[in-house]
Amino acid sequence: MRRKLAAGNWKMNGTQTALAELSALDGTSSPTVEVLICPPATLLHAAKGVAGDVAIGAQDCHAAASGAHTGDLSAPMLADAGATYVITGHSERRADHGESDAIVAAKSQAVWDAGLTAIVCIGESLEQRDSGKTLTVIGTQLANSVPDGATGANLVVAYEPIWAIGTGKVPTIHQIGEVHQFLRAELVSRFGNDIAGAIRLLYGGSVKPANAAEIFAVKDVDGALVGGASLKASDFGPIIAALTKA
Ligand code: 13P
């Protein structure tokens, strides 16, 4: 049985006062649902101190373990600050920082080398969806962004259609199911049944308390990567509850 994952990505939001929202989530994880918050890196260490049973993750890392990379943070540093997860390949980083699949794979390998779990993000643009290229695009991203050596412990895959992020638009239940079953099948053919069956697949893009239950009922959806609705415990709490019930 895969342990489900309710993951919050705070993006570039939050100063010390936001830690109260995190500490309010203490006690929400359970044997069947893991809760994770990825605050900005400035809050990682303090977040670890107030998180209780909530796991802490980072939103990006450099591919190298150390060196002359002004302003960057390595996976061992993030581990040292209390992170156990690192998001790699978020579409905002692919767009804002020109991160290719090869860069995402190198970062994901660095996450693994530091003993952490990578949440590798993939997803199509609206134009790619409208021209019928969704499965081809995400199949290529998956193949080239995930290094060899994936396991259920070191890899989570997040499907985040770019057009659904922060827009209030959500794919249909059928579309989410189609992509997640495709991703599972791709993982099975590359890593085999046992490993692929242990890797968690998250949906991300405008997940809210109002739509969480129907998304979590979709086969092969093992949780969510939530942006805006993870910033307040009063929004994220009901999403965690919906996942716990699913
Ligand atoms: P929203 O939930 O704000 O649409 O963001 C999704 C996302 O990008 C999470 O990584």
XYZ file of C-alpha atoms and ligand atoms in Angstrom:
256
model
C 0.000 0.000 0.000
C 1.334 3.414 -0.949
C 1.165 5.990 1.836
C -0.709 8.954 0.424
C 0.938 12.380 0.371
C -0.608 15.820 0.920
C 2.155 18.207 -0.127
C 2.040 21.986 0.122
C 4.294 24.183 -2.015
C 4.410 27.681 -0.548
C 6.427 28.990 -3.527
C 7.837 32.512 -2.845
C 5.421 33.180 0.006
C 5.881 33.331 3.743
C 7.955 35.004 6.443
C 8.300 34.014 10.115
C 4.640 34.743 10.858
C 3.575 32.069 8.351
C 5.052 29.395 10.624
C 1.851 29.531 12.675
C 0.021 28.018 9.679
C 2.518 25.161 9.684
C 2.370 24.471 13.396
C -1.441 24.370 13.116
C -1.033 21.302 10.872
C 0.860 19.298 13.519
C -1.114 16.130 14.209
C -2.726 15.878 10.771
C -0.519 13.113 9.402
C -1.519 9.516 9.962
C -0.356 6.023 9.051
C -2.147 6.355 5.692
C -1.451 10.024 4.883
C 1.841 11.862 5.068
C 1.675 15.676 5.239
C 4.484 17.783 3.784
C 5.082 21.536 3.559
C 7.734 23.030 1.288
C 8.284 26.581 2.576
C 10.779 29.020 1.073
C 14.365 28.071 1.943
C 14.651 30.990 4.379
C 12.098 29.246 6.623
C 13.305 25.648 6.371
C 15.226 25.479 9.625
C 12.598 27.305 11.663
C 9.860 25.259 9.965
C 11.513 22.030 11.083
C 11.345 23.307 14.651
C 7.564 23.812 14.659
C 6.405 21.145 12.178
C 5.774 18.276 14.595
C 4.649 15.303 12.490
C 4.555 17.352 9.259
C 7.502 16.677 6.928
C 9.492 19.595 5.530
C 10.752 19.949 1.977
C 12.571 22.406 -0.262
C 11.418 23.792 -3.605
C 14.639 23.435 -5.601
C 18.340 22.609 -5.241
C 21.575 22.901 -7.195
C 22.877 19.773 -8.935
C 26.271 20.041 -7.204
C 26.873 19.215 -3.538
C 28.985 22.330 -2.916
C 31.110 24.871 -4.761
C 31.284 28.286 -6.389
C 27.568 28.846 -7.116
C 26.642 32.152 -5.499
C 23.102 32.210 -4.201
C 22.404 28.531 -4.772
C 21.648 25.834 -2.212
C 22.741 22.208 -2.397
C 20.730 19.147 -1.424
C 23.058 18.321 1.527
C 22.502 21.880 2.840
C 18.732 21.457 2.554
C 18.982 18.128 4.383
C 21.030 19.856 7.079
C 18.272 22.471 7.463
C 15.652 19.738 8.021
C 14.300 18.939 4.549
C 13.478 15.355 3.681
C 11.928 16.186 0.270
C 12.988 18.478 -2.575
C 10.701 19.539 -5.434
C 12.530 19.388 -8.775
C 11.422 20.580 -12.205
C 8.456 22.686 -11.145
C 7.077 24.375 -14.274
C 7.770 27.787 -12.735
C 11.468 26.896 -12.517
C 11.444 25.350 -15.982
C 9.947 28.637 -17.289
C 11.715 31.229 -15.090
C 15.146 29.580 -15.034
C 15.221 27.621 -18.284
C 15.496 24.262 -16.532
C 15.598 21.436 -19.075
C 14.735 17.794 -18.390
C 18.497 17.085 -18.201
C 18.958 19.740 -15.504
C 15.957 18.390 -13.606
C 17.426 14.871 -13.781
C 20.784 16.120 -12.464
C 19.056 17.926 -9.593
C 16.955 14.854 -8.808
C 20.104 12.718 -8.702
C 21.640 15.262 -6.295
C 18.536 14.952 -4.112
C 18.981 11.177 -4.033
C 22.714 11.445 -3.336
C 21.829 13.510 -0.244
C 19.453 10.758 0.914
C 16.309 12.797 0.244
C 13.151 12.182 -1.814
C 12.657 14.062 -5.092
C 9.206 15.284 -6.126
C 9.715 15.503 -9.880
C 7.165 17.767 -11.589
C 5.928 17.360 -15.148
C 3.000 18.804 -17.071
C 1.805 20.081 -20.417
C 0.957 23.608 -21.574
C -2.543 24.479 -22.768
C -1.327 24.575 -26.352
C 0.155 21.080 -26.014
C -3.107 19.799 -24.480
C -5.226 21.409 -27.197
C -3.088 19.890 -29.937
C -3.395 16.397 -28.468
C 0.231 16.130 -27.368
C -0.276 15.718 -23.614
C 0.809 12.090 -23.231
C 3.773 12.502 -25.579
C 4.971 15.605 -23.727
C 4.666 14.198 -20.235
C 6.061 10.811 -21.313
C 9.196 12.572 -22.589
C 9.463 14.739 -19.482
C 9.094 11.687 -17.234
C 11.674 9.641 -19.143
C 14.250 12.433 -19.210
C 13.696 14.101 -15.821
C 13.790 10.937 -13.676
C 17.249 9.350 -13.350
C 17.809 5.594 -13.310
C 17.563 4.113 -9.830
C 14.132 5.366 -8.822
C 12.395 3.676 -5.892
C 9.162 4.180 -4.001
C 11.226 5.817 -1.245
C 13.268 8.274 -3.312
C 10.758 9.362 -5.984
C 7.364 11.061 -6.085
C 6.022 12.248 -9.459
C 3.739 15.294 -9.572
C 1.540 15.833 -12.619
C 0.868 19.568 -12.822
C -0.724 20.802 -16.041
C 0.749 24.295 -16.481
C -2.624 25.754 -17.437
C -4.184 24.533 -14.171
C -1.627 26.165 -11.857
C -3.041 29.173 -10.042
C -5.864 29.543 -12.567
C -8.813 27.827 -10.906
C -9.027 25.580 -13.978
C -8.780 21.852 -13.346
C -8.655 19.002 -15.867
C -11.655 16.723 -15.948
C -11.608 13.642 -13.758
C -11.240 11.599 -16.942
C -8.202 13.650 -18.043
C -6.508 13.302 -14.645
C -7.179 9.555 -14.627
C -5.855 9.129 -18.157
C -2.567 10.860 -17.320
C -2.043 9.100 -14.004
C -2.687 5.648 -15.479
C -0.310 6.508 -18.329
C 2.366 7.598 -15.829
C 1.959 4.404 -13.814
C 2.277 2.298 -16.974
C 5.404 4.193 -18.070
C 6.967 3.652 -14.644
C 6.071 -0.058 -14.766
C 7.749 -0.484 -18.130
C 10.916 1.282 -16.968
C 11.247 0.171 -13.344
C 9.041 -2.932 -13.080
C 5.834 -3.616 -11.197
C 7.156 -3.588 -7.646
C 9.019 -0.279 -7.831
C 6.408 1.460 -10.005
C 3.686 0.266 -7.653
C 5.425 1.955 -4.732
C 6.031 5.349 -6.397
C 3.459 7.982 -5.433
C 1.788 10.050 -8.147
C 0.449 13.468 -7.134
C -1.928 15.736 -9.007
C -1.261 19.495 -8.773
C -3.043 22.567 -10.147
C -5.848 24.509 -8.421
C -6.569 21.823 -5.816
C -8.975 23.325 -3.275
C -11.096 22.011 -0.387
C -14.100 22.006 -2.765
C -12.587 19.762 -5.466
C -10.136 17.650 -3.440
C -12.421 14.676 -2.733
C -13.330 14.055 -6.370
C -9.687 14.342 -7.470
C -8.537 11.953 -4.724
C -11.111 9.376 -5.841
C -9.322 9.022 -9.202
C -7.374 5.771 -9.659
C -3.603 6.213 -9.333
C -3.890 9.635 -7.676
C -1.927 9.204 -4.447
C -2.269 12.766 -3.220
C -1.733 16.353 -4.294
C 0.876 19.052 -4.662
C -0.990 22.156 -3.544
C 0.077 25.774 -4.039
C -2.269 28.578 -2.995
C -4.523 26.418 -0.826
C -1.545 25.203 1.252
C -0.769 28.672 2.614
C -3.548 28.623 5.195
C -4.157 25.704 7.553
C -7.904 26.435 7.228
C -7.673 25.513 3.510
C -5.018 22.799 3.639
C -6.590 21.037 6.633
C -9.782 20.091 4.727
C -7.654 18.899 1.777
C -5.686 16.632 4.134
C -8.988 15.415 5.605
C -10.343 14.627 2.112
C -7.198 12.591 1.350
C -7.494 10.762 4.649
C -11.078 9.787 3.778
C -10.339 8.808 0.149
P -1.954 26.083 -7.172
O -2.485 25.031 -6.215
O -1.849 27.439 -6.560
O -2.666 26.034 -8.478
O -0.414 25.673 -7.467
C -0.123 24.373 -7.853
C 1.348 24.206 -7.859
O 2.040 24.721 -8.716
C 1.949 23.417 -6.757
O 3.297 23.141 -7.005
